[in-house]
Coordinates of C-alpha atoms in Angstrom, one line a residue:
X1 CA 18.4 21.9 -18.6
X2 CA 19.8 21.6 -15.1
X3 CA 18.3 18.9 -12.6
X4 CA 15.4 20.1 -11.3
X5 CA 15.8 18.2 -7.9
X6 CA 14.2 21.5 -6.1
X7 CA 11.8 22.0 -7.9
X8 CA 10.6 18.1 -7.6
X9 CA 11.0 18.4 -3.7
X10 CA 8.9 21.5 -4.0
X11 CA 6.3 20.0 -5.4
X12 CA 6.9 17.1 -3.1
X13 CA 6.6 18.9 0.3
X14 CA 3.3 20.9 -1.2
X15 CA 1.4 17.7 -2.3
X16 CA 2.3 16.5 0.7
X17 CA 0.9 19.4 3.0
X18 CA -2.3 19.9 1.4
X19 CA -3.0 16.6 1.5
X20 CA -2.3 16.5 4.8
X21 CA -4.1 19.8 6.0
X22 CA -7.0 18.6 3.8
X23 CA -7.5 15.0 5.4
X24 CA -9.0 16.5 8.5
X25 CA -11.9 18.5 7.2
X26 CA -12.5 15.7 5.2
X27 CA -12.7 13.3 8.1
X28 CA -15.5 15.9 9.7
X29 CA -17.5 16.4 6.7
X30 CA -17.5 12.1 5.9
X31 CA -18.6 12.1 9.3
X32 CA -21.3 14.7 8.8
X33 CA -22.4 13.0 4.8
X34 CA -23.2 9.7 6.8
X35 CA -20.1 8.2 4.8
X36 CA -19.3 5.7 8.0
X37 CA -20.6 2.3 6.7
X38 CA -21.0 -0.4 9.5
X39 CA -18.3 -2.8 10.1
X40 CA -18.6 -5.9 7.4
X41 CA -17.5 -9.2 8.3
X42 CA -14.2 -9.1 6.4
X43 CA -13.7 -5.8 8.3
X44 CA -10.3 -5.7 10.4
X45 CA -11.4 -2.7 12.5
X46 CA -13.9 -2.6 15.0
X47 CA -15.4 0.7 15.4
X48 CA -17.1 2.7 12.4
X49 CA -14.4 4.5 10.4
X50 CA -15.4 7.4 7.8
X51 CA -13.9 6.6 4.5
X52 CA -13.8 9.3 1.6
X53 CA -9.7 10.0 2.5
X54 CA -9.7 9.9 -1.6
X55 CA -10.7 14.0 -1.6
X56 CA -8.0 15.2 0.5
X57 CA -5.6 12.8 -1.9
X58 CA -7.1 14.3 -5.2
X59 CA -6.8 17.7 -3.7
X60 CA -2.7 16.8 -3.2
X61 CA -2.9 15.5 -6.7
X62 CA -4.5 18.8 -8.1
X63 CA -2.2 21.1 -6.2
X64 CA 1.0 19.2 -7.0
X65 CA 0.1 19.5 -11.1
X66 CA -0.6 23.4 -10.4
X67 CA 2.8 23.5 -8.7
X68 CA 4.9 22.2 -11.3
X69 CA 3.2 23.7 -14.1
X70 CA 4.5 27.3 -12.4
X71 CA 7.8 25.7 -12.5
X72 CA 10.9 26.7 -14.6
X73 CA 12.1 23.2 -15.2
X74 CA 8.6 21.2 -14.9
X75 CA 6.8 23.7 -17.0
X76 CA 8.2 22.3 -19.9
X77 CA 6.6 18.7 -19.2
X78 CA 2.9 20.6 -20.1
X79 CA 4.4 22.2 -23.0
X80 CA 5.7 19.3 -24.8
X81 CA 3.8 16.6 -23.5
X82 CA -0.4 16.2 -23.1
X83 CA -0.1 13.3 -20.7
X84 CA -0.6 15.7 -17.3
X85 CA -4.0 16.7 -18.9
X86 CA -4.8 12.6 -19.5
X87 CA -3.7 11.7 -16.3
X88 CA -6.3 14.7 -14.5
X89 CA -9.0 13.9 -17.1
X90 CA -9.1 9.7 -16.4
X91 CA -8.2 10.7 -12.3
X92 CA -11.0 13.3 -12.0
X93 CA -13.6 10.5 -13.3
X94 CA -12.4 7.7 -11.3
X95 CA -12.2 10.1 -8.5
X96 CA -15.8 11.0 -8.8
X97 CA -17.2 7.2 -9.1
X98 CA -15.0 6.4 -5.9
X99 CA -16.7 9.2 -4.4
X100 CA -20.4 7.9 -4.9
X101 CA -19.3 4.7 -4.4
X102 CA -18.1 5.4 -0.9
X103 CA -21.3 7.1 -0.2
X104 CA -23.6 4.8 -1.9
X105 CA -21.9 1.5 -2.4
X106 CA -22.2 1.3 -6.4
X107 CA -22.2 -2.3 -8.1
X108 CA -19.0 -3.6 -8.4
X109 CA -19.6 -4.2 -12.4
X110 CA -20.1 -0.4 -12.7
X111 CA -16.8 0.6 -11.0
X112 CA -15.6 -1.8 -13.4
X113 CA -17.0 0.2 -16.6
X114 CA -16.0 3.2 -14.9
X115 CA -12.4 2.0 -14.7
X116 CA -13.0 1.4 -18.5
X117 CA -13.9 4.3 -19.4
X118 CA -11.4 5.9 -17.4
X119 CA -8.8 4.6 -19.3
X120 CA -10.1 4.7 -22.4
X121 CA -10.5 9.0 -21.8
X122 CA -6.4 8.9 -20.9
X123 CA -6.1 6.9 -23.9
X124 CA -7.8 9.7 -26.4
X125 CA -5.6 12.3 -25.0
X126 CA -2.1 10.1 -26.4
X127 CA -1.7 8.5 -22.6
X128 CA -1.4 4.4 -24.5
X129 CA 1.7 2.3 -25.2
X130 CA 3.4 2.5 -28.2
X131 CA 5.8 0.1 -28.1
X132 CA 7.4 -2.8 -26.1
X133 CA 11.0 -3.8 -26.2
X134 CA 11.4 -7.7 -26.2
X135 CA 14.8 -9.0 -25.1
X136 CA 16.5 -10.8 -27.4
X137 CA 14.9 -9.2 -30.9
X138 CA 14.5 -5.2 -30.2
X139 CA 11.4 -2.9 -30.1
X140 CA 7.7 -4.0 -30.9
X141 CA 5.8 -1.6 -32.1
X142 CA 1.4 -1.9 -31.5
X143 CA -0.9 -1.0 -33.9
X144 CA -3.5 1.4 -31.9
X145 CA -6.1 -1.1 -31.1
X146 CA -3.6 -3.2 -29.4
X147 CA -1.6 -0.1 -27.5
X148 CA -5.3 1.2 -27.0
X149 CA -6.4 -2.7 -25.2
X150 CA -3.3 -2.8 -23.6
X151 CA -3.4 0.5 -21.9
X152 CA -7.1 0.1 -21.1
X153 CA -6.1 -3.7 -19.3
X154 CA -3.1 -1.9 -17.6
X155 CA -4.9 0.5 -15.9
X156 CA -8.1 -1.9 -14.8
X157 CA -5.5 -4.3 -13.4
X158 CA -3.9 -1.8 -11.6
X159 CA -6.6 0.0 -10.1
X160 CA -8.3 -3.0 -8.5
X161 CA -4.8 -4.8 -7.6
X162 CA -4.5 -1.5 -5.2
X163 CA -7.9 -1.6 -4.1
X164 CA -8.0 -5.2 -2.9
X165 CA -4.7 -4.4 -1.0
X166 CA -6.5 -1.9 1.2
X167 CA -7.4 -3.7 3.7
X168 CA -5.7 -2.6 6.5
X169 CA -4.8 0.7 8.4
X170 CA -1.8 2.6 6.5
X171 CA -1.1 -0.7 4.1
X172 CA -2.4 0.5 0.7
X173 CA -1.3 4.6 0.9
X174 CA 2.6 2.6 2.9
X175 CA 2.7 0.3 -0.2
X176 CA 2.3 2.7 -2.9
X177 CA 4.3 4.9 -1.3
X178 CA 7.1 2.8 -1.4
X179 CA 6.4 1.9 -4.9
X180 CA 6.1 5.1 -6.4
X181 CA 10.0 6.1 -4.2
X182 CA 11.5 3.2 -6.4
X183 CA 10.0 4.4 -9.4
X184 CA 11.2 7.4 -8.9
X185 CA 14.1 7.1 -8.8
X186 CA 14.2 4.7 -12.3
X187 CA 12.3 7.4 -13.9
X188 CA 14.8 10.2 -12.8
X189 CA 17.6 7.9 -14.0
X190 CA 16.3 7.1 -17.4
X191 CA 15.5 11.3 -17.8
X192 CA 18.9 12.4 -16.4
X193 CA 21.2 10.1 -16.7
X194 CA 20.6 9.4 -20.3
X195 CA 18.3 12.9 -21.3
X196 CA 15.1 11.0 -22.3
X197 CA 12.5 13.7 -22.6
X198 CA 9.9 11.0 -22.6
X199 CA 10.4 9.9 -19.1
X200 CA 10.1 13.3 -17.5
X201 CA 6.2 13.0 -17.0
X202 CA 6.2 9.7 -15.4
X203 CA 8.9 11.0 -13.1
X204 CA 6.4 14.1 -12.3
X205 CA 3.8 11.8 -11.4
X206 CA 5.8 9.4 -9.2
X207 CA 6.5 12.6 -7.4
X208 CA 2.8 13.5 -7.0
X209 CA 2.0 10.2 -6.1
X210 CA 4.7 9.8 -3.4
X211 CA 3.2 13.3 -2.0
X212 CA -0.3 12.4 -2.1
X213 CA 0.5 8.5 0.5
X214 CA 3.0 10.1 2.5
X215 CA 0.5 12.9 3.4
X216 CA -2.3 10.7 4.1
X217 CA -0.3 8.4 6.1
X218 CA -0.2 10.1 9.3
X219 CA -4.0 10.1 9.4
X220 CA -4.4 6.8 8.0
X221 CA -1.6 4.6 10.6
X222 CA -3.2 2.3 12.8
X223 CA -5.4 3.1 14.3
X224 CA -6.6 5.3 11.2
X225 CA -8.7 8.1 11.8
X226 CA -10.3 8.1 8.2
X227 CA -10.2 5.5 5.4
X228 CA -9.3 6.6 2.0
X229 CA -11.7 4.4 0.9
X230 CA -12.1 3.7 -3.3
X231 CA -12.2 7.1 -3.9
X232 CA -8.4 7.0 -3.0
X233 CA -7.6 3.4 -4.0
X234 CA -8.8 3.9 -7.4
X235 CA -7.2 7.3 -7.5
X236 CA -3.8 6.1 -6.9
X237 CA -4.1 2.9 -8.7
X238 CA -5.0 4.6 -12.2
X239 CA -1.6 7.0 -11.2
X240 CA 0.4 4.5 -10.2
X241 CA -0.8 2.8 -14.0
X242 CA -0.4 6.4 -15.7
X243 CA 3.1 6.5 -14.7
X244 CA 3.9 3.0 -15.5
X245 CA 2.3 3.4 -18.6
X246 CA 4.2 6.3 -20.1
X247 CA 7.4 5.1 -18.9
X248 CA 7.4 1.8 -20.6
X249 CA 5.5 2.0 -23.7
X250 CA 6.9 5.7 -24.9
X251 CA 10.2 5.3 -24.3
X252 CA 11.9 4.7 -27.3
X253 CA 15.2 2.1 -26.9
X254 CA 16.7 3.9 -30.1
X255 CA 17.1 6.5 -27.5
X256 CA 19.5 4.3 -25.5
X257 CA 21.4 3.2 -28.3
X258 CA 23.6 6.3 -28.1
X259 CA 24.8 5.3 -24.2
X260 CA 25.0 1.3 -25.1
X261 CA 26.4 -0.8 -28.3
X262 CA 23.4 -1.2 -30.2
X263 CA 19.5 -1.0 -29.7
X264 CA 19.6 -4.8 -28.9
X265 CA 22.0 -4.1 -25.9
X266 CA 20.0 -1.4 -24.6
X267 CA 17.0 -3.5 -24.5
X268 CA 18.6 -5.9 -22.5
X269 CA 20.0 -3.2 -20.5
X270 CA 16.4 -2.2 -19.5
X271 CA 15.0 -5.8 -19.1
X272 CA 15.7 -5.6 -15.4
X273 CA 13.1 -3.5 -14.5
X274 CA 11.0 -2.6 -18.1
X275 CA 9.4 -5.6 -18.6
X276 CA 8.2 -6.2 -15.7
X277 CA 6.6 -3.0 -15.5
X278 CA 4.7 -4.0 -18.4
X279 CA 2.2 -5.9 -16.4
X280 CA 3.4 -3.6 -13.9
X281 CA 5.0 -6.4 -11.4
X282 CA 8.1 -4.8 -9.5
X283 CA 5.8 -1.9 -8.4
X284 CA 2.5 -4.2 -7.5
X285 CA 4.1 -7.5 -7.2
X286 CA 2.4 -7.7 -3.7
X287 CA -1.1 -6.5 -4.5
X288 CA -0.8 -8.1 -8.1
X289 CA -0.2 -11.2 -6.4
X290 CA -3.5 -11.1 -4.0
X291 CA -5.2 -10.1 -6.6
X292 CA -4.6 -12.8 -8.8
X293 CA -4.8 -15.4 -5.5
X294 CA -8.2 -13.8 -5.0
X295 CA -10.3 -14.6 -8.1
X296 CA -8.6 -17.8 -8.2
X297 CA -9.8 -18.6 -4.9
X298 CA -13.3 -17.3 -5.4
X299 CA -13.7 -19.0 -8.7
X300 CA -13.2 -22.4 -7.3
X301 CA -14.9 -21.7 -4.6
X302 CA -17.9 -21.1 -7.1
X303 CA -18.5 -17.4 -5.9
X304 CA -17.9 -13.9 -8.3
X305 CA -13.9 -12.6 -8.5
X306 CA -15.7 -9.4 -6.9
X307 CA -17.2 -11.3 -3.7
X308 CA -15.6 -9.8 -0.7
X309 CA -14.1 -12.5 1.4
X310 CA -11.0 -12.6 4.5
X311 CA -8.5 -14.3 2.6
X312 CA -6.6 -11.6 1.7
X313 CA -2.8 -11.7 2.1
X314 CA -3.3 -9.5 5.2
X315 CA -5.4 -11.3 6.6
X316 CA -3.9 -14.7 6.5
X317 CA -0.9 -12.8 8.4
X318 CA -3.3 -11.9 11.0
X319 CA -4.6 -15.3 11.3
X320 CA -0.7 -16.3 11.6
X321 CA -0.5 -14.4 14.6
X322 CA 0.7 -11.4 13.7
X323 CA -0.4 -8.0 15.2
X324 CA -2.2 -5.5 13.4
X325 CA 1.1 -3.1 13.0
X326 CA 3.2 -5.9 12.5
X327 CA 1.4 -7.4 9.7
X328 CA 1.3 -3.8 7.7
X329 CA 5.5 -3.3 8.2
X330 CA 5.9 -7.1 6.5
X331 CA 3.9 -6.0 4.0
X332 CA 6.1 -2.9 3.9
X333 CA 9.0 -4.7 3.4
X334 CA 8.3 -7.2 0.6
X335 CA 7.2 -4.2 -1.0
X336 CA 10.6 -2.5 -0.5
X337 CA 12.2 -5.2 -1.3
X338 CA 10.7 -6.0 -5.2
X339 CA 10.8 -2.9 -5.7
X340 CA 14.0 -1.2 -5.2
X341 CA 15.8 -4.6 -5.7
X342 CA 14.8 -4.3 -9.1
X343 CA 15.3 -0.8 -9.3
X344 CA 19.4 -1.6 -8.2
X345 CA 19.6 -4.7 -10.5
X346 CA 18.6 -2.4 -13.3
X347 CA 21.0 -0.2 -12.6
X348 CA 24.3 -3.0 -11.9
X349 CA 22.4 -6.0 -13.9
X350 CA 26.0 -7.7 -13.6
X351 CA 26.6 -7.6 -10.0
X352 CA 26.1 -10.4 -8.5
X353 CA 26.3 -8.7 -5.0
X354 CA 22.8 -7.3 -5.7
X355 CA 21.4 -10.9 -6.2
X356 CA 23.1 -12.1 -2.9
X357 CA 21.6 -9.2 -1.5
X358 CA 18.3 -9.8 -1.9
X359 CA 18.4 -13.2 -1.6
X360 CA 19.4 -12.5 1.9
X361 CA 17.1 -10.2 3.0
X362 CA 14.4 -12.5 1.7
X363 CA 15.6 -15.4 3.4
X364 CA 14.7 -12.7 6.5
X365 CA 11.1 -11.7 5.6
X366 CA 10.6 -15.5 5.4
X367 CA 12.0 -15.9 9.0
X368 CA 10.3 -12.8 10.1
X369 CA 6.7 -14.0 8.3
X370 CA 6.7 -17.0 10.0
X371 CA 7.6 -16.3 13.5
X372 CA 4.6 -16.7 15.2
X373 CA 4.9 -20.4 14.0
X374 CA 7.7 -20.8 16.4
X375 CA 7.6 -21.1 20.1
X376 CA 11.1 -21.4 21.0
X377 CA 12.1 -22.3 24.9
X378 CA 13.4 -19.4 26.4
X379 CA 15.5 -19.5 30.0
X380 CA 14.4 -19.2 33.4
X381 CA 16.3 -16.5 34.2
X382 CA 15.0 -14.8 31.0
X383 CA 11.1 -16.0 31.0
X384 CA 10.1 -12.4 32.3
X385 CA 11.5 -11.0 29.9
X386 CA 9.8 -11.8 26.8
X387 CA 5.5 -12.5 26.0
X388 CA 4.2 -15.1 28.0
X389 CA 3.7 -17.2 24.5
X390 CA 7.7 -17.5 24.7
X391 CA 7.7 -18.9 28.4
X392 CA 7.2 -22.8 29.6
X393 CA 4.0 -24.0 29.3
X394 CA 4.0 -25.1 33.2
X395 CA 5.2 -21.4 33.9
X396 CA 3.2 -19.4 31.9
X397 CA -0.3 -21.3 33.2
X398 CA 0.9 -20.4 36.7
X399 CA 1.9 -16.8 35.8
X400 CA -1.7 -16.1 34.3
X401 CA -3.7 -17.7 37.6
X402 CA -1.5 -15.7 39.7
X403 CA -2.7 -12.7 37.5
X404 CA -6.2 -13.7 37.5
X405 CA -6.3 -14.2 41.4
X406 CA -4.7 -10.6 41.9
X407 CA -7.5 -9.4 39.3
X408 CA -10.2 -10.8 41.0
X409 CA -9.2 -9.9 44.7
X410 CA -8.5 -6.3 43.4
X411 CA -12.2 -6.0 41.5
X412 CA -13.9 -7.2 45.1
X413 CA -15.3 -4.8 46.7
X414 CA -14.0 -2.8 50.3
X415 CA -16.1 -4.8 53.3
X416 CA -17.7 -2.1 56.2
X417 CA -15.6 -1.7 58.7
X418 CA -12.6 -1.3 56.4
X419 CA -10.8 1.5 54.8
X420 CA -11.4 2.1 51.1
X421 CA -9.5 3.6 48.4
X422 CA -10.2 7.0 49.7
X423 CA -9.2 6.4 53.4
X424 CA -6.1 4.9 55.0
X425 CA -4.4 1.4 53.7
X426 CA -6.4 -1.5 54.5
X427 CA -4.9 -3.9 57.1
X428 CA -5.3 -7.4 57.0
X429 CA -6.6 -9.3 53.8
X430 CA -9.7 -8.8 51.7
X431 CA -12.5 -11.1 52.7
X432 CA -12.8 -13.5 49.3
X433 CA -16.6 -13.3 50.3
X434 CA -18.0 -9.5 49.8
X435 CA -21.5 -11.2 50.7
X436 CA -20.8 -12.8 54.1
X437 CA -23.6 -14.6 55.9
X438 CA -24.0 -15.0 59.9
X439 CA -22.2 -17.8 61.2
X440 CA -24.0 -21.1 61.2
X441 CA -26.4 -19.5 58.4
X442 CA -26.8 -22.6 55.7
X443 CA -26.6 -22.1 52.1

């Protein structure tokens, strides 16, 4: 079988468009179904956005299974595998609560069984882990209650670790995007580079998934036009699981052996980046980690893990001082960064060049998180230059009453006598007074 990297860009670019071309009649008819709840207090934006984003999405999601099942090469993933039909099946349910939900605000312990059930329908189609390779002693292999509890946790975990990450314009469908690049290209290795069947559907739905953010992006960037609300957040969530799911507990390290000395070694050769998916933390690591930070912080706090509060990760960057679009690229970037770091040390585990690497580039997100902390003194000649937050303090409260005296002798209005706007230039300065009394007239 040759490398289908056409056909997987084919079915790229058409998830993409139609989710794209579909995002806009969505947008009018969320508008017209009254799906434009008011703004909440933990609310970022402030003008009513209409959610239900999650249609156009599903409809990329549809169209990019239909593509590839037409194809030469990805045809063969529906012939000798039944994890495409799981992964519609368990996405066409959660799809469908999201809906409602964005409609009619449904119970938060309900999404919850939904989510459940969910993945327990993926699991009765043979979507579950198998197996998990330990490093150290080899492959594990689960009875089918615990593949079936661990499949069902994976997914939950998931879903909502997505969904509490949406909280700003673009950072959810930019995250997952990025995500579902780097497992991409992991997926693709493990298929091509050492001909595991068993990878080829996860690398199908990375695809998709990639297709389905990156064509809702341009409708979601700040300021978004339409939400994708949890009828997309759940939807790529439980995709994001399916893939992660099929990857690491179906692929057999026996399968490996051939390319490395041993099954041990090609355990250890896989470490980098397959345990970690397990929980799945090199994809998520960002949301996983608000997610756990939330409940923790609403369990002392006395409250439910579900109470909505504003102490997610995004918006303690805001509260830093970060702007809106600023805050969503950092995001971006710590995402990049766990990601595809993980993704390279999988691939050269030995190079110690990769570690420098991203020990680096964190050092810089740290520097580039906390900047807004610093004030630094900048130059005279230079103060004009940069944000008044960067000048002297002396300088800076001078510069803004200079620009609050030209404001207000700009807003008073033209006295009689004296050319407005419409007329010739004024001569002579503005009276400061627009409501001038006779002379000798007491107050």
């Amino acid at each position: 079988m040759g490398q289908p990297v056409r056909e997987y860009l084919l079915t790229l670019c058409v998830t993409v468009a139609v989710t794209y071309l579909l995002t806009g009649p969505v947008r009018k008819f969320a508008i017209a179904a009254g799906a434009m709840p008011e703004i909440r207090a933990r609310d970022v934006h402030r003008e009513p956005t209409p959610r239900l984003g999650g249609i156009a999405m599903f409809g990329g999601l549809c169209a990019g299974l239909l593509v590839a099942d037409n194809l030469t090469n990805l045809n063969t993933v529906f012939e000798l595998s039944n994890e495409p039909r799981a992964l519609i099946s368990g996405a066409a349910l959660i799809w469908l609560v999201g809906v409602l939900d964005d409609k009619f605000e449904i119970d938060a312990l309900i999404k919850l069984g939904a989510q459940m059930i969910a993945a327990g329908v993926m699991v009765m189609q043979g979507l579950t882990v198998l197996w998990l390779p330990i490093p150290g002693f080899g492959t594990v292999s689960l009875t089918q209650w615990q593949g079936n509890l661990l499949t069902v946790a994976l997914v939950v975990i998931t879903i909502n670790a997505v969904n509490f990450v949406d909280g700003l314009d673009g950072l959810a469908a930019g995250m997952v995007a990025i995500a579902s690049t780097a497992f991409f290209l992991y997926a693709y290795r493990l298929w091509f580079g050492y001909g595991i069947e068993a990878a080829a559907p996860a690398t199908l739905f990375a695809a998709i998934l990639m297709g389905m953010c990156i064509g809702f992006l341009p409708h979601n960037m700040h300021p978004a036009r339409i939400f994708m609300g949890d009828s997309g957040s759940m939807l790529i969530g439980l995709v994001l699981a399916a893939g992660a799911i099929s990857i690491t507990g179906r692929v057999d390290p026996d399968a490996l052996a051939v390319w490395f000395e041993g099954e041990r070694n090609a355990t250890h050769a896989m470490v980098p980046v397959f345990i970690p998916l397990v929980l799945p933390l090199t994809i998520i690591a960002i949301p996983m980690a608000d997610l756990v930070l939330a409940i923790v912080r609403r369990t002392w706090k006395g409250q439910s893990p579900f109470a909505a509060d504003r102490g997610h990760l995004h918006h303690r960057l805001l509260e830093i001082g970060h702007s809106h679009s600023r805050a969503v690229l950092i995001m971006y970037f710590w995402s990049a960064l766990i990601a595809f770091g993980a993704v390279a040390y999988s691939v050269h585990s030995a190079s110690m060049w990769i570690v420098l690497v991203i020990v680096g580039l964190s050092a810089v997100g740290l520097v580039l998180l906390l900047l807004p902390r610093f004030t630094p003194r900048t130059p005279a000649w230079a103060e004009r230059l940069v944000p008044p937050r960067y000048r002297h303090a002396e300088r800076a409260a001078e510069a803004a009453l200079e620009d609050a005296t030209a404001r207000e002798a700009s807003e008073a209005p033209v006295p009689a006598g004296v050319s407005g706007v419409n007329g010739a230039t004024a001569v002579g300065p503005r009276s400061r007074f627009p409501d001038r009394r006779k002379a000798g007239t007491s107050r």
